[in-house]
Coordinates of N, CA and C in Angstrom, one line a residue:
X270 N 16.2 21.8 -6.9 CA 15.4 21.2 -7.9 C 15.0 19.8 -7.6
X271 N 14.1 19.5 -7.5 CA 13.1 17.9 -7.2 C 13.8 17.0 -8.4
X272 N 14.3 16.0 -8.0 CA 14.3 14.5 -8.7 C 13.6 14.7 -9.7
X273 N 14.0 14.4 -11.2 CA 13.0 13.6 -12.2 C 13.8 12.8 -12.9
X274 N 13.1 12.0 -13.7 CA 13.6 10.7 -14.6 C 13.6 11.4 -15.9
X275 N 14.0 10.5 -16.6 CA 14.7 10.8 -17.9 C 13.5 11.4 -18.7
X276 N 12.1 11.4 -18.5 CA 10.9 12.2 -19.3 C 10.4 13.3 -18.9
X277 N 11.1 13.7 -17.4 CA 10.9 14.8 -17.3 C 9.9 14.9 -15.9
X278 N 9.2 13.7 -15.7 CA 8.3 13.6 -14.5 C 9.1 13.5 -13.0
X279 N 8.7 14.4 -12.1 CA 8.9 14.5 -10.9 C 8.8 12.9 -10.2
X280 N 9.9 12.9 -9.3 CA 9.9 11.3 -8.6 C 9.1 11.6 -7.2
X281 N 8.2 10.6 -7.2 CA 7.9 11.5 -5.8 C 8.3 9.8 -4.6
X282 N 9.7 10.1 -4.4 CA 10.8 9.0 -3.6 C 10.2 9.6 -2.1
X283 N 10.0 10.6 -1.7 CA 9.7 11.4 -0.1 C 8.4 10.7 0.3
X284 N 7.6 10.3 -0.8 CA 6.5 9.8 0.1 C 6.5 8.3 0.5
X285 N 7.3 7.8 0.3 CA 7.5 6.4 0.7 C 8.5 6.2 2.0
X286 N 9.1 7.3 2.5 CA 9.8 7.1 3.7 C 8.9 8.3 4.7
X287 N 9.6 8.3 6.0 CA 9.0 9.1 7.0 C 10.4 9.1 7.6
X288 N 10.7 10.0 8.6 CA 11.8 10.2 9.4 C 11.2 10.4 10.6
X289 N 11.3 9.3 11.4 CA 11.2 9.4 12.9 C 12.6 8.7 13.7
X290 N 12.8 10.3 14.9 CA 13.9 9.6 15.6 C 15.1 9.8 14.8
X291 N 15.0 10.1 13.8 CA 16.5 10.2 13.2 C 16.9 9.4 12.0
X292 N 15.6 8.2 12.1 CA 15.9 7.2 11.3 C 14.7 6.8 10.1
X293 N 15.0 6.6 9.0 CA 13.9 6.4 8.0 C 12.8 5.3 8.3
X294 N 11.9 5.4 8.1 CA 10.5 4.4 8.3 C 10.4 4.3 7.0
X295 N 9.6 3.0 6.7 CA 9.0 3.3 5.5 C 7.5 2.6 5.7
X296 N 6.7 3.4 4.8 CA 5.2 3.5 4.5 C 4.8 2.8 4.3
X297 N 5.3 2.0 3.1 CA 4.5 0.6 2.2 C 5.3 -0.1 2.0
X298 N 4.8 -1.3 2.7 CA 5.3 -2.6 2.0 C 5.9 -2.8 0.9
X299 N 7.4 -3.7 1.3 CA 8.0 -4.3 -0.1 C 7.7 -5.1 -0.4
X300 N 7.5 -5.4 -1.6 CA 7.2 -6.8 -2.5 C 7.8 -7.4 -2.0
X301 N 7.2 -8.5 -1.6 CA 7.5 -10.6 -1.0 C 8.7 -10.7 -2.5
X302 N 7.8 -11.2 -3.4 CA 8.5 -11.5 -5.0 C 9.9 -10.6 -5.7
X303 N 9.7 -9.4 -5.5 CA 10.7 -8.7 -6.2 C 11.4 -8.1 -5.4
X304 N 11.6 -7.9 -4.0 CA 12.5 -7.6 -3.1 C 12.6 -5.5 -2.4
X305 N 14.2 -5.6 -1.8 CA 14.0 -4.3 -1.8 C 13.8 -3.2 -2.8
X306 N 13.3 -2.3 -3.1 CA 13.6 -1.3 -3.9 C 12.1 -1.6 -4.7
X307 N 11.1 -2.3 -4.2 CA 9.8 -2.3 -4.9 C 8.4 -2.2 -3.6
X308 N 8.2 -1.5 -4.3 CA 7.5 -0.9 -3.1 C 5.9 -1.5 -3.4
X309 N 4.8 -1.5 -2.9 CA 3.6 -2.2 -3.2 C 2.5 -0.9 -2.7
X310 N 1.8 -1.0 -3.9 CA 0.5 0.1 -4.1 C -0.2 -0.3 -3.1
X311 N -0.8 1.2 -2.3 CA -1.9 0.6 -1.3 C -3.2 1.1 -2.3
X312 N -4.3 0.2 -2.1 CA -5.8 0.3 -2.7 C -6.7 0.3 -1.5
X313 N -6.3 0.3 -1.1 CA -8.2 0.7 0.3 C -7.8 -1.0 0.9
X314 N -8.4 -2.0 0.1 CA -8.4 -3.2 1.1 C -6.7 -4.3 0.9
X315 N -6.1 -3.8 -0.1 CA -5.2 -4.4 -0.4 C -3.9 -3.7 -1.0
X316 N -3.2 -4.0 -1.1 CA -1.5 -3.8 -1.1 C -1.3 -4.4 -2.5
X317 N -0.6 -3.6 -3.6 CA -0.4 -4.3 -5.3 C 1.1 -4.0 -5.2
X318 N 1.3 -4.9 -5.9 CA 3.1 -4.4 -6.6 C 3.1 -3.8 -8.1
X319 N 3.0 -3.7 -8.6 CA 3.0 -2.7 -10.0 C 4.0 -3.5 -10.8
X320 N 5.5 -4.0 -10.3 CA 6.1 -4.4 -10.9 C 5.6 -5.9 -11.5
X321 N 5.5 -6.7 -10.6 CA 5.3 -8.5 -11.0 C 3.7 -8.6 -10.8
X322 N 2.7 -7.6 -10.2 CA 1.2 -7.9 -10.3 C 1.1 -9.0 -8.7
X323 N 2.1 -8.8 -7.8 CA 1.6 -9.5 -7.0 C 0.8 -8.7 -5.7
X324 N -0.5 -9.7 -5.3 CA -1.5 -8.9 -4.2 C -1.6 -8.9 -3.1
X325 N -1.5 -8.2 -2.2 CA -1.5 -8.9 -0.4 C -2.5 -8.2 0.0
X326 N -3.6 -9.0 0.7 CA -4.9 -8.0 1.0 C -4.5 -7.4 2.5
X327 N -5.2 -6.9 3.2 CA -5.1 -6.3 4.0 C -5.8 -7.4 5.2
X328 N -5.6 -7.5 6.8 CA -6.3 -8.6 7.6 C -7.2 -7.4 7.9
X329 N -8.7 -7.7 7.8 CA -9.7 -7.6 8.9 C -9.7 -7.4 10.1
X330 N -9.3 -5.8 10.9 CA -9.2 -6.0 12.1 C -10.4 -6.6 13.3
X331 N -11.6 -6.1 12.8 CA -12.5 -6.4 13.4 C -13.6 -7.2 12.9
X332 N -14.3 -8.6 13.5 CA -15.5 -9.4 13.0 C -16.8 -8.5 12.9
X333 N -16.8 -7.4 13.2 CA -18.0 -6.4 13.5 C -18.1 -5.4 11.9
X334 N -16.5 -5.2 11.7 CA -16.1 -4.3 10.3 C -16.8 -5.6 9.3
X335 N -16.7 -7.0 9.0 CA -16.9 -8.0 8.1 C -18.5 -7.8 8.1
X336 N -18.8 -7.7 9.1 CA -20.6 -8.4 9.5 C -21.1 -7.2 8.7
X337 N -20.6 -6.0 9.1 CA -21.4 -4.4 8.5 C -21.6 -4.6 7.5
X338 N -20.5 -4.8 6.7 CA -20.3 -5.1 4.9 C -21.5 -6.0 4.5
X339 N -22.1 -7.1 5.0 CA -22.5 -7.9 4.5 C -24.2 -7.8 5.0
X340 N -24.8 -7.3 4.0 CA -26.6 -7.4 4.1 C -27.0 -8.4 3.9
X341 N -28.2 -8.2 5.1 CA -28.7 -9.5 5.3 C -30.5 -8.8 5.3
X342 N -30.8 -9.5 4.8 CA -32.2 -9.1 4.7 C -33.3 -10.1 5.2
X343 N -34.5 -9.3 6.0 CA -35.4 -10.3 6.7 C -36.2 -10.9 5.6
X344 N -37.2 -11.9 5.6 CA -38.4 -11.6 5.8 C -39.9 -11.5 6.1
X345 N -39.3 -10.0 7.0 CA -41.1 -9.4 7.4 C -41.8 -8.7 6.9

């Protein structure tokens, strides 16, 4: 029977680790501010903590990915 908390909702604890090698990985970053055992929401460009609201955006791997995003219009 799957993990739940006291309302009855399934924990879903398996998606935050990975087993490679023998040994646990984990997926998402821990909160800077609130330590281990807080994990931080990924959103597409940035990383949230749910508990204290703190944000870590993600680095730009490429100057080419920045330039795409950004319209530039002539005019001819």
């Amino acid at each position: 029977m799957p993990n739940r908390d006291k309302s009855g909702k399934q924990k879903h604890i398996s998606s935050y680790y990975k087993i490679e090698n023998g040994k646990l990985k984990r997926l998402l970053p821990i909160c800077d501010r609130c330590g281990p055992g807080y994990f931080m929401a990924d959103h597409g460009n940035r990383y949230t903590c749910g508990h204290c609201g703190f944000t870590k955006y993600k680095a730009v791997k490429n100057s080419s990915e920045k330039n795409s995003k950004e319209r530039i219009y002539s005019s001819d």
